[in-house]
Amino acid sequence: MNPNDSSAVDSGGYVFAAATEADLPRLIPVLRAFYEVEHLPWNEPALRRALSVLIGDPNAGRLRLILRDDEIAGYFVLGFCFSLEFGGRFGLLDELFVLPAHRGGGLAKRALSEVETLCRTEGLDALRLEVNDDNAHARGIYERAGYVAHPRRLMTLWLQA
């Protein structure tokens, strides 16, 4: 069975479902909302290519839609990485976004639990994430869930123009 085919229902009636290519037309506007909130550069062609890899290659990670009554309430992207520091493969929670209409009921916390379950199922020992320094609300959610900040800076070198 393809790990990207799985889905899980939480106690609040939300479904965590693997995204497919057919979901992209309704997912793209949600991604765009996240990118606007986080002030990230929007490059839809590059994003679509990356989404296709994520959907088609279970070794790359997982893309889950958070659905309620078949409507998108949010999504998360879990990437798989490798680090000697973490003893091998680890998870990177690349994106987690809950639409404003679905906030305030603990959905982000339930999504984190789903991400952690996926990581354990994959045999990963660590899960990392990025959060903007100015996003105190998200930092609070992650800290209450047991995530610890490290005194390091992420640095990026773009290899392709």
mmCIF file with all atom_site columns, C-alpha atoms in Angstrom:
data_model
loop_
_atom_site.group_PDB
_atom_site.id
_atom_site.type_symbol
_atom_site.label_atom_id
_atom_site.label_alt_id
_atom_site.label_comp_id
_atom_site.label_asym_id
_atom_site.label_entity_id
_atom_site.label_seq_id
_atom_site.pdbx_PDB_ins_code
_atom_site.Cartn_x
_atom_site.Cartn_y
_atom_site.Cartn_z
_atom_site.occupancy
_atom_site.B_iso_or_equiv
_atom_site.pdbx_formal_charge
_atom_site.auth_seq_id
_atom_site.auth_comp_id
_atom_site.auth_asym_id
_atom_site.auth_atom_id
_atom_site.pdbx_PDB_model_num
ATOM 1   C CA . MET A 1 1   ? 0.000   0.000  0.000   1.00 0.00 ? 1   MET A CA 1
ATOM 2   C CA . ASN A 1 2   ? 1.225   3.473  -0.807  1.00 0.00 ? 2   ASN A CA 1
ATOM 3   C CA . PRO A 1 3   ? 1.669   5.432  2.463   1.00 0.00 ? 3   PRO A CA 1
ATOM 4   C CA . ASN A 1 4   ? 0.270   8.465  0.704   1.00 0.00 ? 4   ASN A CA 1
ATOM 5   C CA . ASP A 1 5   ? -3.102  6.688  0.363   1.00 0.00 ? 5   ASP A CA 1
ATOM 6   C CA . SER A 1 6   ? -3.876  6.669  4.082   1.00 0.00 ? 6   SER A CA 1
ATOM 7   C CA . SER A 1 7   ? -6.198  8.898  6.049   1.00 0.00 ? 7   SER A CA 1
ATOM 8   C CA . ALA A 1 8   ? -7.207  9.234  9.683   1.00 0.00 ? 8   ALA A CA 1
ATOM 9   C CA . VAL A 1 9   ? -10.218 10.771 11.418  1.00 0.00 ? 9   VAL A CA 1
ATOM 10  C CA . ASP A 1 10  ? -9.754  12.675 14.663  1.00 0.00 ? 10  ASP A CA 1
ATOM 11  C CA . SER A 1 11  ? -12.266 13.096 17.473  1.00 0.00 ? 11  SER A CA 1
ATOM 12  C CA . GLY A 1 12  ? -13.398 16.506 16.216  1.00 0.00 ? 12  GLY A CA 1
ATOM 13  C CA . GLY A 1 13  ? -14.696 15.162 12.921  1.00 0.00 ? 13  GLY A CA 1
ATOM 14  C CA . TYR A 1 14  ? -11.683 16.309 10.944  1.00 0.00 ? 14  TYR A CA 1
ATOM 15  C CA . VAL A 1 15  ? -10.074 13.935 8.471   1.00 0.00 ? 15  VAL A CA 1
ATOM 16  C CA . PHE A 1 16  ? -6.344  13.920 7.736   1.00 0.00 ? 16  PHE A CA 1
ATOM 17  C CA . ALA A 1 17  ? -6.242  12.695 4.140   1.00 0.00 ? 17  ALA A CA 1
ATOM 18  C CA . ALA A 1 18  ? -3.381  12.176 1.726   1.00 0.00 ? 18  ALA A CA 1
ATOM 19  C CA . ALA A 1 19  ? -3.503  14.785 -1.022  1.00 0.00 ? 19  ALA A CA 1
ATOM 20  C CA . THR A 1 20  ? -3.674  13.754 -4.668  1.00 0.00 ? 20  THR A CA 1
ATOM 21  C CA . GLU A 1 21  ? -3.054  15.625 -7.909  1.00 0.00 ? 21  GLU A CA 1
ATOM 22  C CA . ALA A 1 22  ? -6.843  16.020 -8.176  1.00 0.00 ? 22  ALA A CA 1
ATOM 23  C CA . ASP A 1 23  ? -6.814  18.028 -4.914  1.00 0.00 ? 23  ASP A CA 1
ATOM 24  C CA . LEU A 1 24  ? -4.396  20.674 -6.195  1.00 0.00 ? 24  LEU A CA 1
ATOM 25  C CA . PRO A 1 25  ? -6.966  23.100 -7.670  1.00 0.00 ? 25  PRO A CA 1
ATOM 26  C CA . ARG A 1 26  ? -8.641  23.489 -4.281  1.00 0.00 ? 26  ARG A CA 1
ATOM 27  C CA . LEU A 1 27  ? -5.403  23.283 -2.285  1.00 0.00 ? 27  LEU A CA 1
ATOM 28  C CA . ILE A 1 28  ? -3.481  25.998 -4.172  1.00 0.00 ? 28  ILE A CA 1
ATOM 29  C CA . PRO A 1 29  ? -5.618  28.883 -2.775  1.00 0.00 ? 29  PRO A CA 1
ATOM 30  C CA . VAL A 1 30  ? -5.051  27.570 0.768   1.00 0.00 ? 30  VAL A CA 1
ATOM 31  C CA . LEU A 1 31  ? -1.305  27.380 0.157   1.00 0.00 ? 31  LEU A CA 1
ATOM 32  C CA . ARG A 1 32  ? -1.394  30.907 -1.213  1.00 0.00 ? 32  ARG A CA 1
ATOM 33  C CA . ALA A 1 33  ? -3.143  32.118 1.964   1.00 0.00 ? 33  ALA A CA 1
ATOM 34  C CA . PHE A 1 34  ? -0.384  30.541 4.084   1.00 0.00 ? 34  PHE A CA 1
ATOM 35  C CA . TYR A 1 35  ? 2.347   32.077 1.942   1.00 0.00 ? 35  TYR A CA 1
ATOM 36  C CA . GLU A 1 36  ? 0.732   35.497 2.265   1.00 0.00 ? 36  GLU A CA 1
ATOM 37  C CA . VAL A 1 37  ? 0.425   35.213 6.055   1.00 0.00 ? 37  VAL A CA 1
ATOM 38  C CA . GLU A 1 38  ? 4.046   34.077 6.378   1.00 0.00 ? 38  GLU A CA 1
ATOM 39  C CA . HIS A 1 39  ? 5.333   36.601 3.798   1.00 0.00 ? 39  HIS A CA 1
ATOM 40  C CA . LEU A 1 40  ? 6.871   33.832 1.695   1.00 0.00 ? 40  LEU A CA 1
ATOM 41  C CA . PRO A 1 41  ? 7.674   34.303 -1.988  1.00 0.00 ? 41  PRO A CA 1
ATOM 42  C CA . TRP A 1 42  ? 4.980   32.825 -4.228  1.00 0.00 ? 42  TRP A CA 1
ATOM 43  C CA . ASN A 1 43  ? 6.222   30.795 -7.217  1.00 0.00 ? 43  ASN A CA 1
ATOM 44  C CA . GLU A 1 44  ? 3.297   28.663 -8.315  1.00 0.00 ? 44  GLU A CA 1
ATOM 45  C CA . PRO A 1 45  ? 5.103   26.668 -11.048 1.00 0.00 ? 45  PRO A CA 1
ATOM 46  C CA . ALA A 1 46  ? 7.879   25.660 -8.620  1.00 0.00 ? 46  ALA A CA 1
ATOM 47  C CA . LEU A 1 47  ? 5.324   24.930 -5.924  1.00 0.00 ? 47  LEU A CA 1
ATOM 48  C CA . ARG A 1 48  ? 3.291   22.696 -8.252  1.00 0.00 ? 48  ARG A CA 1
ATOM 49  C CA . ARG A 1 49  ? 6.442   20.771 -9.227  1.00 0.00 ? 49  ARG A CA 1
ATOM 50  C CA . ALA A 1 50  ? 7.319   20.249 -5.559  1.00 0.00 ? 50  ALA A CA 1
ATOM 51  C CA . LEU A 1 51  ? 3.762   19.182 -4.720  1.00 0.00 ? 51  LEU A CA 1
ATOM 52  C CA . SER A 1 52  ? 3.830   16.613 -7.532  1.00 0.00 ? 52  SER A CA 1
ATOM 53  C CA . VAL A 1 53  ? 7.051   15.139 -6.155  1.00 0.00 ? 53  VAL A CA 1
ATOM 54  C CA . LEU A 1 54  ? 5.621   15.032 -2.646  1.00 0.00 ? 54  LEU A CA 1
ATOM 55  C CA . ILE A 1 55  ? 2.398   13.378 -3.835  1.00 0.00 ? 55  ILE A CA 1
ATOM 56  C CA . GLY A 1 56  ? 4.160   10.892 -6.101  1.00 0.00 ? 56  GLY A CA 1
ATOM 57  C CA . ASP A 1 57  ? 7.197   9.875  -4.052  1.00 0.00 ? 57  ASP A CA 1
ATOM 58  C CA . PRO A 1 58  ? 6.556   8.438  -0.570  1.00 0.00 ? 58  PRO A CA 1
ATOM 59  C CA . ASN A 1 59  ? 10.287  8.738  0.188   1.00 0.00 ? 59  ASN A CA 1
ATOM 60  C CA . ALA A 1 60  ? 10.008  12.539 -0.065  1.00 0.00 ? 60  ALA A CA 1
ATOM 61  C CA . GLY A 1 61  ? 7.436   12.916 2.696   1.00 0.00 ? 61  GLY A CA 1
ATOM 62  C CA . ARG A 1 62  ? 3.717   13.361 3.210   1.00 0.00 ? 62  ARG A CA 1
ATOM 63  C CA . LEU A 1 63  ? 1.174   15.996 2.214   1.00 0.00 ? 63  LEU A CA 1
ATOM 64  C CA . ARG A 1 64  ? -2.014  15.789 4.247   1.00 0.00 ? 64  ARG A CA 1
ATOM 65  C CA . LEU A 1 65  ? -5.177  17.768 3.817   1.00 0.00 ? 65  LEU A CA 1
ATOM 66  C CA . ILE A 1 66  ? -7.153  18.546 6.940   1.00 0.00 ? 66  ILE A CA 1
ATOM 67  C CA . LEU A 1 67  ? -10.769 18.110 5.888   1.00 0.00 ? 67  LEU A CA 1
ATOM 68  C CA . ARG A 1 68  ? -14.122 18.648 7.499   1.00 0.00 ? 68  ARG A CA 1
ATOM 69  C CA . ASP A 1 69  ? -17.187 17.653 5.501   1.00 0.00 ? 69  ASP A CA 1
ATOM 70  C CA . ASP A 1 70  ? -14.839 17.309 2.505   1.00 0.00 ? 70  ASP A CA 1
ATOM 71  C CA . GLU A 1 71  ? -13.859 20.994 2.729   1.00 0.00 ? 71  GLU A CA 1
ATOM 72  C CA . ILE A 1 72  ? -10.223 21.939 3.320   1.00 0.00 ? 72  ILE A CA 1
ATOM 73  C CA . ALA A 1 73  ? -9.677  23.294 6.830   1.00 0.00 ? 73  ALA A CA 1
ATOM 74  C CA . GLY A 1 74  ? -5.891  23.247 6.509   1.00 0.00 ? 74  GLY A CA 1
ATOM 75  C CA . TYR A 1 75  ? -2.939  21.110 5.525   1.00 0.00 ? 75  TYR A CA 1
ATOM 76  C CA . PHE A 1 76  ? 0.512   20.016 6.570   1.00 0.00 ? 76  PHE A CA 1
ATOM 77  C CA . VAL A 1 77  ? 3.691   19.022 4.777   1.00 0.00 ? 77  VAL A CA 1
ATOM 78  C CA . LEU A 1 78  ? 6.059   16.538 6.389   1.00 0.00 ? 78  LEU A CA 1
ATOM 79  C CA . GLY A 1 79  ? 9.397   16.099 4.640   1.00 0.00 ? 79  GLY A CA 1
ATOM 80  C CA . PHE A 1 80  ? 11.881  13.314 5.266   1.00 0.00 ? 80  PHE A CA 1
ATOM 81  C CA . CYS A 1 81  ? 15.507  14.302 5.864   1.00 0.00 ? 81  CYS A CA 1
ATOM 82  C CA . PHE A 1 82  ? 18.759  12.712 7.069   1.00 0.00 ? 82  PHE A CA 1
ATOM 83  C CA . SER A 1 83  ? 21.107  13.853 9.812   1.00 0.00 ? 83  SER A CA 1
ATOM 84  C CA . LEU A 1 84  ? 23.934  12.227 11.720  1.00 0.00 ? 84  LEU A CA 1
ATOM 85  C CA . GLU A 1 85  ? 22.965  14.354 14.711  1.00 0.00 ? 85  GLU A CA 1
ATOM 86  C CA . PHE A 1 86  ? 19.556  12.646 14.754  1.00 0.00 ? 86  PHE A CA 1
ATOM 87  C CA . GLY A 1 87  ? 20.909  9.183  14.028  1.00 0.00 ? 87  GLY A CA 1
ATOM 88  C CA . GLY A 1 88  ? 19.597  8.993  10.476  1.00 0.00 ? 88  GLY A CA 1
ATOM 89  C CA . ARG A 1 89  ? 16.240  9.903  9.013   1.00 0.00 ? 89  ARG A CA 1
ATOM 90  C CA . PHE A 1 90  ? 14.150  12.572 10.701  1.00 0.00 ? 90  PHE A CA 1
ATOM 91  C CA . GLY A 1 91  ? 10.984  14.461 9.897   1.00 0.00 ? 91  GLY A CA 1
ATOM 92  C CA . LEU A 1 92  ? 10.747  18.130 9.025   1.00 0.00 ? 92  LEU A CA 1
ATOM 93  C CA . LEU A 1 93  ? 7.354   19.726 9.485   1.00 0.00 ? 93  LEU A CA 1
ATOM 94  C CA . ASP A 1 94  ? 7.746   22.097 6.572   1.00 0.00 ? 94  ASP A CA 1
ATOM 95  C CA . GLU A 1 95  ? 4.301   23.679 6.671   1.00 0.00 ? 95  GLU A CA 1
ATOM 96  C CA . LEU A 1 96  ? 1.260   23.503 8.936   1.00 0.00 ? 96  LEU A CA 1
ATOM 97  C CA . PHE A 1 97  ? -1.647  25.814 8.243   1.00 0.00 ? 97  PHE A CA 1
ATOM 98  C CA . VAL A 1 98  ? -5.173  25.948 9.615   1.00 0.00 ? 98  VAL A CA 1
ATOM 99  C CA . LEU A 1 99  ? -7.628  28.317 7.964   1.00 0.00 ? 99  LEU A CA 1
ATOM 100 C CA . PRO A 1 100 ? -8.945  31.051 10.293  1.00 0.00 ? 100 PRO A CA 1
ATOM 101 C CA . ALA A 1 101 ? -12.496 29.644 10.377  1.00 0.00 ? 101 ALA A CA 1
ATOM 102 C CA . HIS A 1 102 ? -11.146 26.426 11.938  1.00 0.00 ? 102 HIS A CA 1
ATOM 103 C CA . ARG A 1 103 ? -8.816  27.933 14.537  1.00 0.00 ? 103 ARG A CA 1
ATOM 104 C CA . GLY A 1 104 ? -9.303  28.022 18.279  1.00 0.00 ? 104 GLY A CA 1
ATOM 105 C CA . GLY A 1 105 ? -10.497 24.462 18.763  1.00 0.00 ? 105 GLY A CA 1
ATOM 106 C CA . GLY A 1 106 ? -7.157  22.695 19.060  1.00 0.00 ? 106 GLY A CA 1
ATOM 107 C CA . LEU A 1 107 ? -6.946  21.586 15.426  1.00 0.00 ? 107 LEU A CA 1
ATOM 108 C CA . ALA A 1 108 ? -3.266  22.560 15.104  1.00 0.00 ? 108 ALA A CA 1
ATOM 109 C CA . LYS A 1 109 ? -2.488  20.442 18.171  1.00 0.00 ? 109 LYS A CA 1
ATOM 110 C CA . ARG A 1 110 ? -4.385  17.502 16.662  1.00 0.00 ? 110 ARG A CA 1
ATOM 111 C CA . ALA A 1 111 ? -2.516  17.983 13.384  1.00 0.00 ? 111 ALA A CA 1
ATOM 112 C CA . LEU A 1 112 ? 0.799   17.897 15.272  1.00 0.00 ? 112 LEU A CA 1
ATOM 113 C CA . SER A 1 113 ? -0.262  14.623 16.841  1.00 0.00 ? 113 SER A CA 1
ATOM 114 C CA . GLU A 1 114 ? -1.002  13.222 13.380  1.00 0.00 ? 114 GLU A CA 1
ATOM 115 C CA . VAL A 1 115 ? 2.428   14.364 12.134  1.00 0.00 ? 115 VAL A CA 1
ATOM 116 C CA . GLU A 1 116 ? 4.098   12.723 15.135  1.00 0.00 ? 116 GLU A CA 1
ATOM 117 C CA . THR A 1 117 ? 2.202   9.479  14.484  1.00 0.00 ? 117 THR A CA 1
ATOM 118 C CA . LEU A 1 118 ? 3.324   9.493  10.846  1.00 0.00 ? 118 LEU A CA 1
ATOM 119 C CA . CYS A 1 119 ? 6.929   9.987  11.985  1.00 0.00 ? 119 CYS A CA 1
ATOM 120 C CA . ARG A 1 120 ? 6.739   7.113  14.452  1.00 0.00 ? 120 ARG A CA 1
ATOM 121 C CA . THR A 1 121 ? 5.191   4.881  11.779  1.00 0.00 ? 121 THR A CA 1
ATOM 122 C CA . GLU A 1 122 ? 8.168   5.715  9.543   1.00 0.00 ? 122 GLU A CA 1
ATOM 123 C CA . GLY A 1 123 ? 10.595  4.797  12.350  1.00 0.00 ? 123 GLY A CA 1
ATOM 124 C CA . LEU A 1 124 ? 11.864  8.352  12.762  1.00 0.00 ? 124 LEU A CA 1
ATOM 125 C CA . ASP A 1 125 ? 13.400  9.410  16.067  1.00 0.00 ? 125 ASP A CA 1
ATOM 126 C CA . ALA A 1 126 ? 13.096  13.179 15.685  1.00 0.00 ? 126 ALA A CA 1
ATOM 127 C CA . LEU A 1 127 ? 10.768  15.774 14.243  1.00 0.00 ? 127 LEU A CA 1
ATOM 128 C CA . ARG A 1 128 ? 11.903  19.302 13.495  1.00 0.00 ? 128 ARG A CA 1
ATOM 129 C CA . LEU A 1 129 ? 10.000  22.362 12.417  1.00 0.00 ? 129 LEU A CA 1
ATOM 130 C CA . GLU A 1 130 ? 10.503  25.996 11.531  1.00 0.00 ? 130 GLU A CA 1
ATOM 131 C CA . VAL A 1 131 ? 8.535   28.841 13.050  1.00 0.00 ? 131 VAL A CA 1
ATOM 132 C CA . ASN A 1 132 ? 8.998   32.552 12.509  1.00 0.00 ? 132 ASN A CA 1
ATOM 133 C CA . ASP A 1 133 ? 10.283  34.451 15.538  1.00 0.00 ? 133 ASP A CA 1
ATOM 134 C CA . ASP A 1 134 ? 7.392   36.894 15.264  1.00 0.00 ? 134 ASP A CA 1
ATOM 135 C CA . ASN A 1 135 ? 4.722   34.165 15.291  1.00 0.00 ? 135 ASN A CA 1
ATOM 136 C CA . ALA A 1 136 ? 4.217   33.938 19.052  1.00 0.00 ? 136 ALA A CA 1
ATOM 137 C CA . HIS A 1 137 ? 0.921   32.068 18.733  1.00 0.00 ? 137 HIS A CA 1
ATOM 138 C CA . ALA A 1 138 ? 2.440   29.228 16.691  1.00 0.00 ? 138 ALA A CA 1
ATOM 139 C CA . ARG A 1 139 ? 5.547   29.143 18.894  1.00 0.00 ? 139 ARG A CA 1
ATOM 140 C CA . GLY A 1 140 ? 3.281   28.714 21.918  1.00 0.00 ? 140 GLY A CA 1
ATOM 141 C CA . ILE A 1 141 ? 1.452   25.794 20.304  1.00 0.00 ? 141 ILE A CA 1
ATOM 142 C CA . TYR A 1 142 ? 4.736   24.064 19.510  1.00 0.00 ? 142 TYR A CA 1
ATOM 143 C CA . GLU A 1 143 ? 6.294   24.740 22.916  1.00 0.00 ? 143 GLU A CA 1
ATOM 144 C CA . ARG A 1 144 ? 3.218   23.400 24.733  1.00 0.00 ? 144 ARG A CA 1
ATOM 145 C CA . ALA A 1 145 ? 3.486   20.274 22.581  1.00 0.00 ? 145 ALA A CA 1
ATOM 146 C CA . GLY A 1 146 ? 7.075   19.736 23.774  1.00 0.00 ? 146 GLY A CA 1
ATOM 147 C CA . TYR A 1 147 ? 9.100   21.255 20.939  1.00 0.00 ? 147 TYR A CA 1
ATOM 148 C CA . VAL A 1 148 ? 12.326  22.931 22.038  1.00 0.00 ? 148 VAL A CA 1
ATOM 149 C CA . ALA A 1 149 ? 14.028  25.874 20.337  1.00 0.00 ? 149 ALA A CA 1
ATOM 150 C CA . HIS A 1 150 ? 17.710  25.503 19.518  1.00 0.00 ? 150 HIS A CA 1
ATOM 151 C CA . PRO A 1 151 ? 20.198  28.387 19.664  1.00 0.00 ? 151 PRO A CA 1
ATOM 152 C CA . ARG A 1 152 ? 21.007  28.046 15.970  1.00 0.00 ? 152 ARG A CA 1
ATOM 153 C CA . ARG A 1 153 ? 20.079  29.851 12.796  1.00 0.00 ? 153 ARG A CA 1
ATOM 154 C CA . LEU A 1 154 ? 18.840  28.185 9.663   1.00 0.00 ? 154 LEU A CA 1
ATOM 155 C CA . MET A 1 155 ? 20.743  29.386 6.635   1.00 0.00 ? 155 MET A CA 1
ATOM 156 C CA . THR A 1 156 ? 19.913  28.817 2.970   1.00 0.00 ? 156 THR A CA 1
ATOM 157 C CA . LEU A 1 157 ? 21.857  28.933 -0.267  1.00 0.00 ? 157 LEU A CA 1
ATOM 158 C CA . TRP A 1 158 ? 19.608  28.780 -3.329  1.00 0.00 ? 158 TRP A CA 1
ATOM 159 C CA . LEU A 1 159 ? 21.335  26.485 -5.838  1.00 0.00 ? 159 LEU A CA 1
ATOM 160 C CA . GLN A 1 160 ? 19.114  27.261 -8.814  1.00 0.00 ? 160 GLN A CA 1
ATOM 161 C CA . ALA A 1 161 ? 18.056  30.695 -10.010 1.00 0.00 ? 161 ALA A CA 1
#
